[in-house]
Amino acid sequence: MPPNYTPERFPEYRPLTAELRRWSVERGHLRAFTFVEFPDPDSPGVHRSLSWQRLYQRAQAVAERLSETVRPGDRAALMLPQGLDYVAAFLGCLYARVIAVPLFSPDLPGHQGRLAAVLDDCEPACVLSDAATAPLVRAFAEEHRNPAVPIVLVDELPDAAAREIVVAPDADDIAYLQYTSGSTRTPAGVVISHGNVAANAQQTIAAFDGHPDLSTTVGWLPLFHDMGLVLSVAAPIVCGVPSVLMDPISFLEEPVRWLRLLGSYRGTISAAPNFAYDYCASRITPEQAAGVRGLERVRTLINGSEPVRTGTIERFQELFGPAGLPPEAHCPSYGLAEATVFVAADPLDRAPHAVTCEREGLALGRIEPVDPADPAATSLVACGVPVGQELCVTDPDTGAALPDGRVGEIRLRGPNIGLGYWKRSDRSADTFGTPVPGMGDEPWLRTGDLGAVHDGQVLVTGRLKDLIIVDGRNHYPQDLEETVQSTVAAVRRDRLAAFAVPGDGDGADRVIVVAEHRRDVEPTAALCEEAEGTARARVSVAHGVRLDRLLLVPPGTVPRTSSGKVSRSACRAQYLTGAYAGAEGAQPRWREARRQEAQ
């Protein structure tokens, strides 16, 4: 059976190092990268920019210092705030032939354990930081007993190198380690080559029609995040497109800042996970939205990194459509770190569309379209077609290719597929080195994602490891979560996790939902009882499965990854170790009382 998609041809390999040098000559004094700071709540933003020539010089200065400090092939951990220094530090690693490890400042709340694990795994020979962050880096290293390594202060380096460093890395040379966000497992470093990142940047630009004189990327995603790094750094350098950055904290404090920047530039291209669009729709007031100008200039708003929800797109468009945002600007997409990041996207100049499927058929692994008014239906947002890479859907158990309309594991092959996991040969062989029967001996990437191809479009149904199987039927956690948060008013949107735990004895697995309650809600025993009963009834009707427990926990309790996604595996692990015993204690009181009454 042929693959569901075959790739188109792209220009020959040109590394990011060659492209930046090219733009420093051809577009030297034009604006390349801009970082926008918001020093106070009422600030319109302070813009600081580097031209292509200045960016090249800064990257060369970093490379010169690295060549004096470490050897080619050593790892350099990037532990500094979002900004122009971060961009220069990453690019300097490429020129010095040092393997970059994009990370973050140690004061990022809630991720110290992940940072320590990554540093232990990658064993950096040096750290790239700045003067303000360096004391935090040293204190973190002492606290976690990391080896003392040199710290290069990027903001104190000369403006330019004493000599030009010209390199021509091979396509298979390692450029950086992209550590996964850990939504389903312990973070692992995906080995990304110079060829991988160059190819994926080309694929991204082709998908979203970037042009140096017509486009600008605008982003708040962290640069240690795969999409943030590719869309806001690699793709602009490959295409010569200006890039505008802001800090993720600035977005979280006032999400309207992002919208204002989107309307300030021509042909803006930006990206965010689904929860961020929901966050904007709930946090930005109609008055603020009415004051946003220029949204008709937005070219593309990429929605990816987690399942895309129709309701989210509708709420966002309802708020910002009157401000000029075109419906076709929304672009559902699909990607993952093991493929550098970008895989597929909905075609441009077309509003997003969803396929309404029979829920029972989907549970059995089939895409069976039904009338959208059918109460037993569920919707899957189409994520378009792959760009520059092959895709096929296979049986998760046998590995055999499946026809269109059947749900299976998404498999990929192309120049953007990473080389493997850092220091994990067995896991790399299983994920990156398995061929598809009947399609030759060349390996295909096992994504761990479930999906199907329907009418030429990729439909992503969820993560294989997150799948809830009860009585032989498949249930997707995001569907159960959507039902619960749409039914129980006390639940915070996108701050909940559904998972299964072993039943008693030989009984079937039990379905659990742990959900953060809204900040303005007091989770009394009566409210918990009502919420659980309401959710259980609705889940039973909509999905044909019994919800065993709904636990309402305080805001900030449900674990999330460094990219902001809910970590269902971490939440499940915490539940099994009794971490939510305090939250459960408020709910079992009424259950225990009823048991005593029955006795």
XYZ file of C-alpha atoms in Angstrom:
599
model
C 0.000 0.000 0.000
C 1.449 3.427 -0.902
C 1.777 6.112 1.793
C -1.163 8.429 2.331
C 1.006 11.368 1.229
C 4.233 11.699 -0.734
C 6.510 14.752 -0.474
C 7.118 17.544 -2.899
C 10.658 18.617 -3.730
C 12.385 21.485 -1.944
C 15.567 23.449 -2.702
C 18.868 21.767 -1.917
C 20.183 21.852 1.641
C 21.477 25.205 2.845
C 22.328 25.458 6.561
C 21.052 28.287 8.749
C 24.638 29.508 9.086
C 24.866 30.131 5.325
C 21.430 31.752 5.149
C 22.137 34.236 7.956
C 25.450 35.196 6.341
C 23.596 35.676 3.045
C 20.979 38.000 4.559
C 23.655 39.973 6.412
C 25.010 40.895 2.983
C 21.831 41.164 0.914
C 19.585 42.782 3.562
C 22.226 43.915 6.001
C 20.667 47.116 7.389
C 17.049 45.952 7.300
C 15.306 44.933 10.497
C 15.760 41.246 11.274
C 14.713 40.495 14.876
C 12.781 42.654 17.314
C 12.076 41.995 20.979
C 9.192 43.872 22.598
C 9.336 44.479 26.352
C 6.485 45.698 28.543
C 8.104 47.320 31.601
C 4.776 48.188 33.229
C 1.101 47.195 32.801
C 0.208 50.277 30.778
C 3.261 50.192 28.495
C 2.539 50.024 24.745
C 5.786 48.082 24.406
C 9.439 49.016 24.051
C 10.847 47.705 20.774
C 14.534 46.737 20.460
C 15.750 45.499 17.084
C 18.785 43.993 15.394
C 19.457 44.303 11.687
C 20.571 41.260 9.736
C 24.132 42.515 9.800
C 24.095 43.167 13.560
C 22.533 39.775 14.270
C 25.243 38.080 12.237
C 27.922 39.996 14.110
C 26.409 39.105 17.489
C 26.209 35.416 16.549
C 29.842 35.539 15.398
C 30.898 37.053 18.735
C 29.161 34.219 20.600
C 30.810 31.655 18.319
C 34.250 33.168 18.888
C 33.898 32.971 22.664
C 32.538 29.418 22.476
C 35.481 28.322 20.326
C 37.773 29.599 23.084
C 35.763 27.852 25.823
C 34.590 24.454 24.548
C 35.197 22.035 21.689
C 33.058 21.280 18.614
C 30.477 18.655 19.520
C 30.243 19.749 23.147
C 26.850 20.797 24.470
C 26.033 24.380 25.464
C 22.937 24.925 27.610
C 20.996 28.109 26.848
C 19.775 29.360 30.245
C 18.717 32.949 29.759
C 15.499 34.926 29.283
C 13.580 35.258 26.046
C 15.089 37.983 23.892
C 17.672 38.962 21.312
C 20.541 37.520 23.372
C 18.826 34.130 23.262
C 18.655 34.268 19.456
C 22.313 35.276 19.174
C 23.333 32.543 21.629
C 21.555 29.830 19.647
C 22.999 30.969 16.328
C 26.459 31.332 17.837
C 26.362 27.650 18.780
C 25.706 26.737 15.150
C 28.734 28.715 13.955
C 30.958 27.246 16.688
C 29.752 23.709 15.802
C 28.660 23.342 19.389
C 25.418 21.440 20.097
C 22.897 23.925 21.458
C 20.484 22.836 24.191
C 17.662 25.418 24.295
C 16.522 25.713 27.917
C 15.336 28.472 30.241
C 16.249 30.507 33.273
C 16.204 28.495 36.533
C 13.536 30.808 37.972
C 10.817 29.533 35.594
C 8.172 28.439 38.122
C 7.382 24.767 38.487
C 10.052 23.314 36.205
C 13.167 23.024 38.351
C 12.933 19.229 38.380
C 12.722 19.058 34.600
C 15.644 21.459 34.211
C 17.818 19.408 36.546
C 16.949 16.197 34.677
C 17.790 17.738 31.301
C 21.141 19.082 32.526
C 22.029 15.659 33.918
C 21.135 14.090 30.572
C 22.860 16.480 28.153
C 25.988 17.115 30.303
C 26.741 20.634 29.024
C 30.337 21.800 28.759
C 29.217 25.394 29.260
C 26.168 27.538 29.874
C 25.116 30.545 27.798
C 23.415 33.105 30.026
C 23.425 36.819 30.859
C 24.698 38.883 33.771
C 21.315 39.070 35.509
C 20.600 35.341 35.247
C 24.085 33.951 35.920
C 23.746 34.042 39.756
C 20.561 31.969 39.455
C 22.395 29.485 37.229
C 25.230 29.113 39.749
C 22.825 28.714 42.668
C 20.809 26.126 40.752
C 23.937 24.136 39.904
C 25.037 24.119 43.547
C 21.602 23.126 44.822
C 21.278 20.239 42.363
C 24.963 19.274 42.498
C 25.525 19.829 38.794
C 29.163 20.003 37.718
C 30.575 23.531 37.634
C 31.021 24.616 34.011
C 31.985 27.955 32.429
C 29.174 30.490 32.050
C 29.382 32.680 28.939
C 27.623 36.008 29.502
C 26.138 36.779 26.110
C 25.192 40.358 26.993
C 28.795 41.203 27.927
C 30.459 39.919 24.756
C 31.955 42.334 22.191
C 29.609 43.614 19.516
C 31.483 41.646 16.868
C 34.091 38.907 16.592
C 37.728 39.667 15.859
C 37.563 37.335 12.874
C 34.777 35.867 10.791
C 33.950 32.215 11.441
C 32.687 30.584 8.253
C 31.400 27.039 8.594
C 29.710 24.567 6.277
C 28.126 21.923 8.513
C 27.066 18.684 6.883
C 23.353 17.971 6.843
C 23.825 15.144 9.370
C 25.874 17.214 11.823
C 23.999 17.784 15.083
C 22.660 21.327 15.478
C 20.779 21.081 18.780
C 18.944 18.874 21.232
C 15.223 19.600 21.463
C 14.013 18.269 24.781
C 10.404 17.155 24.670
C 7.973 18.925 26.951
C 7.227 15.741 28.863
C 3.417 15.703 28.473
C 3.403 11.904 28.349
C 6.834 10.892 29.648
C 10.135 11.998 31.136
C 11.779 14.642 28.891
C 14.078 13.205 26.242
C 16.432 15.069 23.943
C 15.530 14.773 20.258
C 18.708 15.042 18.176
C 18.082 17.663 15.476
C 20.637 17.957 12.678
C 21.482 21.005 10.587
C 19.668 19.291 7.706
C 16.582 18.632 9.838
C 16.113 22.214 10.975
C 16.856 23.673 7.537
C 14.345 21.321 5.906
C 11.636 21.988 8.488
C 12.134 25.739 8.198
C 11.679 25.426 4.421
C 8.567 23.294 4.917
C 7.132 25.835 7.357
C 7.740 28.784 5.067
C 6.249 26.889 2.113
C 3.136 25.983 4.113
C 2.491 29.539 5.273
C 3.719 31.382 2.178
C 6.380 33.499 3.876
C 8.070 36.251 1.863
C 10.816 38.682 3.006
C 8.924 41.770 1.858
C 5.395 40.625 2.648
C 5.570 38.672 5.915
C 6.543 39.035 9.582
C 6.519 36.325 12.208
C 5.179 37.431 15.599
C 5.644 35.083 18.534
C 5.456 34.729 22.284
C 6.080 30.981 22.420
C 9.244 30.188 24.412
C 12.334 29.790 22.272
C 13.144 26.575 24.129
C 9.870 25.215 22.713
C 10.100 23.473 19.333
C 7.534 25.649 17.551
C 8.898 28.834 19.112
C 12.415 28.048 17.917
C 11.479 27.015 14.375
C 8.792 29.595 13.620
C 10.452 32.571 15.326
C 14.133 31.843 14.599
C 14.860 29.137 12.012
C 12.113 29.922 9.472
C 12.781 33.690 9.437
C 16.484 33.046 8.855
C 15.850 30.613 6.010
C 13.432 33.007 4.293
C 14.806 36.403 5.338
C 11.516 37.245 7.072
C 11.562 39.727 9.993
C 10.752 38.206 13.388
C 9.065 39.945 16.339
C 9.329 38.350 19.781
C 7.742 38.937 23.162
C 8.128 37.157 26.486
C 5.564 34.432 27.320
C 4.994 36.106 30.702
C 4.035 39.336 28.929
C 1.417 37.372 27.009
C 0.041 35.670 30.117
C -0.173 38.974 31.992
C -2.029 40.771 29.193
C -2.871 38.553 26.197
C -4.195 41.550 24.282
C -0.551 42.590 23.787
C -0.130 39.699 21.360
C -3.183 40.764 19.362
C -1.928 44.336 19.137
C 1.413 43.148 17.783
C -0.342 40.917 15.257
C -2.090 43.960 13.841
C 1.060 46.095 13.778
C 2.906 44.327 10.965
C 2.236 43.263 7.429
C 1.330 39.649 6.685
C 1.827 38.415 10.232
C 2.364 34.702 10.858
C 2.049 33.456 14.421
C 1.408 30.277 16.370
C -0.013 29.155 19.695
C -1.477 25.991 21.217
C -5.240 25.647 21.432
C -5.399 26.636 25.117
C -3.852 30.041 24.337
C -6.692 30.962 21.978
C -9.179 29.949 24.682
C -7.170 32.012 27.160
C -7.449 35.075 24.920
C -11.179 34.578 24.441
C -11.736 34.427 28.196
C -9.258 37.072 29.383
C -9.568 39.804 26.754
C -12.634 41.970 27.261
C -14.897 43.051 24.395
C -13.743 46.627 25.040
C -10.089 45.620 24.665
C -10.872 43.605 21.533
C -12.696 46.554 19.994
C -9.561 48.654 20.484
C -7.297 46.282 18.537
C -6.447 47.567 15.071
C -5.018 45.989 11.928
C -6.065 42.363 12.355
C -7.013 42.257 8.688
C -3.228 42.168 8.105
C -2.892 38.784 9.830
C -1.866 36.122 7.342
C -1.883 32.990 9.498
C -2.646 31.991 13.084
C -1.304 28.480 13.518
C -3.186 26.400 16.059
C -1.304 23.277 17.066
C 0.728 21.458 19.721
C -2.453 19.858 21.132
C -5.874 18.830 19.779
C -7.606 21.754 18.049
C -11.179 22.397 19.164
C -13.880 23.875 16.968
C -15.393 25.780 19.882
C -12.093 27.504 20.595
C -11.784 28.775 17.021
C -15.381 29.981 17.086
C -14.979 31.848 20.398
C -11.764 33.514 19.255
C -13.203 34.529 15.902
C -16.394 35.864 17.493
C -14.297 38.177 19.673
C -11.795 39.378 17.062
C -13.730 39.052 13.811
C -15.245 42.536 14.316
C -11.674 43.863 14.655
C -10.898 42.627 11.135
C -9.501 39.119 11.727
C -10.265 37.019 8.624
C -11.820 33.595 9.379
C -9.376 31.987 6.965
C -6.444 33.226 9.054
C -7.032 30.329 11.488
C -4.790 27.432 10.526
C -5.100 24.147 12.432
C -1.832 22.239 12.213
C -0.017 19.167 13.424
C 3.573 18.610 14.471
C 5.920 17.157 17.070
C 9.495 17.571 18.274
C 10.644 14.289 16.732
C 9.862 15.784 13.299
C 11.728 18.995 14.303
C 8.215 20.418 14.771
C 6.085 21.098 11.697
C 4.275 18.321 9.829
C 0.937 19.419 8.373
C -1.319 22.452 8.135
C -4.708 23.391 6.777
C -4.486 25.117 3.382
C -4.264 28.900 3.436
C -7.173 31.125 2.390
C -9.741 28.640 3.673
C -11.589 28.788 6.959
C -11.018 25.772 9.224
C -13.464 22.922 8.937
C -14.308 19.917 11.068
C -15.408 16.390 10.250
C -18.394 15.304 12.339
C -17.979 11.618 13.145
C -20.101 8.956 14.754
C -18.731 8.577 18.282
C -19.240 4.811 18.364
C -17.428 4.358 15.053
C -14.522 6.489 16.263
C -14.274 4.383 19.411
C -13.852 1.372 17.121
C -11.237 3.100 14.967
C -13.334 4.278 12.047
C -14.090 7.735 10.643
C -17.792 7.636 9.821
C -19.163 11.112 8.979
C -22.655 11.916 10.246
C -24.974 14.901 10.398
C -23.476 17.620 12.657
C -26.821 17.747 14.499
C -26.497 14.120 15.576
C -26.280 14.125 19.408
C -24.092 10.998 19.309
C -21.464 12.713 17.153
C -18.059 14.193 17.820
C -16.064 16.690 15.756
C -12.462 16.443 14.574
C -10.808 19.578 13.192
C -8.919 18.881 9.961
C -5.188 19.650 10.117
C -4.589 19.821 6.370
C -1.845 17.999 4.517
C 1.843 17.299 5.201
C 4.380 19.530 3.512
C 7.637 18.092 2.182
C 7.318 14.752 3.984
C 5.536 11.410 3.704
C 2.740 10.333 6.036
C 0.983 7.045 6.528
C -1.370 5.633 9.164
C -0.584 2.194 10.584
C -2.088 -0.357 12.913
C -0.517 0.377 16.334
C -0.111 -3.342 17.057
C 0.998 -4.838 13.731
C 2.544 -1.785 12.077
C 0.657 -2.534 8.844
C -0.510 0.440 6.779
C -4.212 1.284 7.044
C -6.475 2.740 4.348
C -7.992 6.198 4.513
C -10.758 6.511 7.062
C -9.190 4.132 9.578
C -7.670 5.369 12.837
C -4.142 4.248 13.632
C -0.712 5.523 14.563
C 0.594 8.358 12.408
C 3.971 7.519 10.839
C 6.290 9.991 9.086
C 9.289 9.986 6.794
C 11.221 12.975 5.461
C 14.330 15.176 5.742
C 12.971 16.874 8.884
C 12.780 13.697 10.986
C 15.249 13.873 13.887
C 18.204 11.528 14.198
C 16.991 9.886 17.416
C 16.988 10.475 21.172
C 20.163 11.623 22.889
C 21.862 8.684 24.654
C 18.813 6.414 24.215
C 19.717 3.948 21.480
C 17.047 1.337 22.254
C 14.239 3.856 22.403
C 15.576 5.583 19.285
C 15.536 2.320 17.343
C 11.914 1.684 18.333
C 10.708 5.222 17.560
C 12.882 6.278 14.622
C 14.108 3.007 13.108
C 11.057 0.866 12.349
C 10.000 0.282 8.729
C 6.391 -0.097 7.611
C 5.645 -3.544 6.184
C 5.288 -3.421 2.420
C 6.953 0.014 2.097
C 10.585 -0.937 1.808
C 13.347 -1.062 4.389
C 13.626 2.663 5.054
C 12.515 3.532 8.597
C 9.488 5.622 9.473
C 9.029 7.729 12.594
C 6.494 6.335 15.040
C 4.834 9.505 16.319
C 2.805 7.969 19.147
C -0.133 10.027 17.845
C -3.398 8.532 16.696
C -5.167 9.840 13.633
C -6.591 9.142 10.208
C -6.716 10.567 6.716
C -10.170 11.504 5.479
C -10.948 13.283 2.194
C -7.292 14.163 1.831
C -7.031 15.774 5.267
C -5.140 14.662 8.363
C -7.352 14.162 11.419
C -5.542 13.853 14.749
C -7.530 12.012 17.401
C -5.104 11.971 20.337
C -2.010 10.453 21.932
C -1.650 6.680 21.884
C -0.326 6.663 25.467
C -3.218 8.822 26.672
C -5.886 6.602 25.140
C -8.452 5.338 27.650
C -9.632 1.793 26.896
C -12.646 0.517 28.814
C -14.401 -2.745 27.908
C -12.516 -2.877 24.614
C -13.647 0.574 23.449
C -11.362 3.539 22.866
C -12.077 6.873 24.536
C -10.032 9.978 23.860
C -9.248 11.947 27.023
C -9.689 15.332 25.359
C -13.279 14.368 24.446
C -14.090 13.414 28.034
C -12.409 16.607 29.278
C -14.406 18.750 26.871
C -17.646 17.146 28.025
C -16.795 17.728 31.691
C -15.713 21.347 31.311
C -18.723 22.125 29.140
C -21.052 20.558 31.693
C -19.620 21.640 35.067
C -19.481 25.419 35.433
C -17.052 25.224 38.358
C -14.266 23.739 36.199
C -11.499 25.937 34.726
C -11.232 25.501 30.967
C -8.301 23.398 29.785
C -7.099 22.789 33.341
C -8.219 19.193 33.721
C -6.964 15.702 32.935
C -8.856 12.496 32.172
C -7.163 9.123 32.575
C -7.801 5.529 33.564
C -6.545 3.677 36.635
C -6.735 -0.039 37.443
C -10.013 -1.238 38.865
C -10.431 -3.320 41.979
C -9.306 -6.927 41.522
C -10.047 -8.032 37.973
C -12.541 -5.242 37.382
C -12.448 -2.871 34.424
C -10.296 0.236 34.543
C -11.840 3.222 36.288
C -12.095 6.609 34.547
C -10.907 9.564 36.624
C -11.016 13.280 35.887
C -8.937 15.694 37.958
C -10.063 19.271 37.317
C -9.040 22.616 38.731
C -11.976 24.609 40.043
C -12.409 28.262 39.147
C -10.781 30.766 41.460
C -14.143 32.251 42.406
C -15.570 28.864 43.443
C -15.561 27.397 46.943
C -15.490 23.577 46.523
C -17.918 22.630 49.261
C -18.982 19.030 49.772
C -22.390 19.820 48.279
C -20.876 21.450 45.194
C -18.474 18.516 44.702
C -21.312 16.011 44.953
C -23.434 17.924 42.455
C -20.517 18.447 40.050
C -19.553 14.783 40.078
C -23.127 13.621 39.574
C -23.721 16.049 36.711
C -20.448 15.130 34.992
C -21.033 11.391 35.439
C -24.485 11.592 33.867
C -23.317 13.648 30.919
C -20.230 11.508 30.253
C -22.358 8.370 30.384
C -24.834 9.719 27.836
C -22.227 11.263 25.513
C -19.532 8.577 25.633
C -21.101 5.409 26.986
C -18.551 5.082 29.776
C -18.876 5.505 33.537
C -16.960 8.369 35.149
C -15.817 6.954 38.478
C -14.466 10.127 40.072
C -14.377 13.861 39.403
C -11.904 15.551 41.727
C -12.054 19.331 42.021
C -8.601 20.613 42.996
C -7.245 24.130 43.609
C -6.051 26.288 40.684
C -2.485 25.478 39.670
C -2.678 21.884 40.942
C -3.002 19.983 37.659
C 0.576 19.546 36.354
C 1.547 21.114 33.082
C 4.558 20.859 30.814
C 6.993 23.716 30.219
C 5.026 24.572 27.062
C 1.767 24.913 29.011
C 0.049 21.663 28.077
C -1.637 19.548 30.732
C 0.486 16.494 31.524
C -2.031 13.675 31.886
C 0.660 11.124 32.702
C 2.046 13.285 35.507
C -1.479 13.916 36.812
C -2.234 10.194 36.771
C 1.018 9.438 38.587
C 0.201 12.019 41.241
C -3.273 10.552 41.668
C -1.888 7.049 42.135
C 0.582 8.247 44.775
C -2.170 9.993 46.746
C -1.177 13.552 45.888
C -4.848 14.534 45.595
C -5.873 12.978 48.891
C -6.596 16.437 50.296
C -8.864 17.238 47.378
C -10.598 13.878 47.695
C -11.093 14.452 51.416
C -13.671 17.175 50.766
C -15.654 14.843 48.521
C -15.696 11.472 50.302
C -17.267 13.040 53.378
C -20.714 12.787 51.804
C -19.914 9.317 50.474
C -18.735 8.131 53.891
C -21.820 9.610 55.523
C -24.055 7.684 53.133
C -22.127 4.461 53.781
C -22.647 4.929 57.514
C -26.345 5.655 56.982
C -26.672 2.482 54.913
C -25.085 0.463 57.685
